[in-house]
Amino acid sequence: MKTLFKYLLMSMPLAVSLLLMTACNDDESVDPYDINYVYIYSPVSTENTLEYKGNGTFLVDIAPECIVNPVRCTKPAPTDLTIHINVDPSLVDSYNQANGTNYTLLKSVQLENATLHIKKGEYISADSLKVHYTDMTEFQSGAENYLLPIAITSIEGSGASISENSKIYLTFSSIYKVNTVTMGASKSMNLEYENGGFTNLTERLELENMLTADWAADDDINISLEMDPSLIGAYNAVNGTNYVLMPNTAFEHSTVTIKKGARTPQEKVALTFSDAMAAVNLGENYILPIVISEVNGVGAGIGKTTTAYLVFRTVEKLSLSVENVPVGTAINDFTGWNITVNGSATGANWGDSWMGLVTSPGNYVDYMEAFEPLEIDMGKLETVSAIQIQYYSSSYSPSSTTTIEVSSDGINYKVGQCELTAARAHTLVFQYPAEVRYIRVTYSATGRYGTLLTAVNVYTSTDE
């Protein structure tokens, strides 16, 4: 929030926001007799923004008093001067007309030091004008914009005149702020299928970080949640997916509470599955749109983000282990094979073919970067039992989480992960041999000096 009660000199009827010093200079420049003008000393800014909450308090503490500034002459005072200042409600209409605004007069104010003195021979008053805000609830009356016009009304003493432009306008934007509750990010879960069945189906699922209020609740906030299947069609159209509604799902509690003083619910949003997800099928993916339908609480409301999508993907899991020796027989017929890294058949630095990893083992082709997939198309199905990858040295091998994906059709992949340590070779053995044509290897980090492969061997559990 902007610092409250800044002040900016406004000139009327000259251009808006003209500083008073400039205004007084204008007075002098057009006056052939060089009249000594009195004006309210230039403040910094008039723009003030207030934000209040539903419980009647403000988001930022407000000082009930502000110091405007002293008054000043353009030349030394020829005699002792007494300057009278007051709020001038008549200026509100002219200000609105000149600036195309719709300000309302701020009434709950009291001026302190409304009579100021400039001693003979001096330029500036010893005291400053102060404004006291006597009833801050006026800012919560429903009007959004308030104006406090302050002007010099008279001068006692000779040899000085009121500057025609000696007026300041303190403006206030008062905004009601709703403590909005926002839905968290969409989430996804892999339903893992391995060796004839799913391995991680559940009867209950807790969702983290689903609901957040803008600030600590002023009182308990109750949030009602719904599932809205009507949103699935639009989601699929936008994302190019074909998800179906996750069946047999309910909220454990369809209403959750953010307690007073907190920004998030103490209890997690939880889903229950009456059939323990038994209705899911491999090859089909599911979705559950969750919507904030209602928010109740002092000063609370629904935020801009009201929907989260929970996606459940059925994934055939590939169980792997890192071993010292491979299992099976190495494939040595590479007819119909194609190998790429990050979609390219040749290395980026030297232009050598990645097929050299199988046709000329022992000779490095090029460097690989993290998250650049090594992809192998063997041209036909093979019953794969292991994959071995060799490196220029252990310093050029990755020590990272590595993802291995295999597929028979290039569309549906089995996915496995393993933790690799620096070594001259990594031998990845399948727990269950798989019918494979496509292989994809993705490292999450590079070796100490980069990742430099010298050979790839694929092993099959059938005789070649």
Tab-separated table of C-alpha atoms in Angstrom, residues 203-207 224-227 248-257 267-274:
chain	number	residue	atom	x	y	z
A	203	GLU	CA	-9.388	-45.573	-0.636
A	204	ARG	CA	-8.451	-42.069	0.546
A	205	LEU	CA	-6.344	-39.248	-0.868
A	206	GLU	CA	-5.261	-36.075	0.947
A	207	LEU	CA	-4.579	-32.967	-1.119
A	224	SER	CA	-17.874	-25.222	0.366
A	225	LEU	CA	-16.432	-27.483	-2.332
A	226	GLU	CA	-18.089	-29.269	-5.228
A	227	MET	CA	-17.094	-31.597	-8.040
A	248	ASN	CA	-16.882	-43.361	-7.221
A	249	THR	CA	-15.282	-40.290	-5.644
A	250	ALA	CA	-16.550	-38.052	-2.826
A	251	PHE	CA	-15.241	-35.426	-0.431
A	252	GLU	CA	-14.538	-36.642	3.054
A	253	HIS	CA	-15.830	-33.208	4.116
A	254	SER	CA	-17.333	-30.943	1.473
A	255	THR	CA	-16.961	-27.920	3.765
A	256	VAL	CA	-13.597	-26.991	5.220
A	257	THR	CA	-12.756	-24.136	7.582
A	267	GLU	CA	-7.476	-29.992	7.946
A	268	LYS	CA	-6.512	-31.074	4.437
A	269	VAL	CA	-9.013	-31.470	1.630
A	270	ALA	CA	-9.495	-35.229	1.385
A	271	LEU	CA	-11.130	-37.474	-1.208
A	272	THR	CA	-12.577	-40.920	-0.644
A	273	PHE	CA	-12.985	-43.666	-3.248
A	274	SER	CA	-15.796	-46.046	-2.375
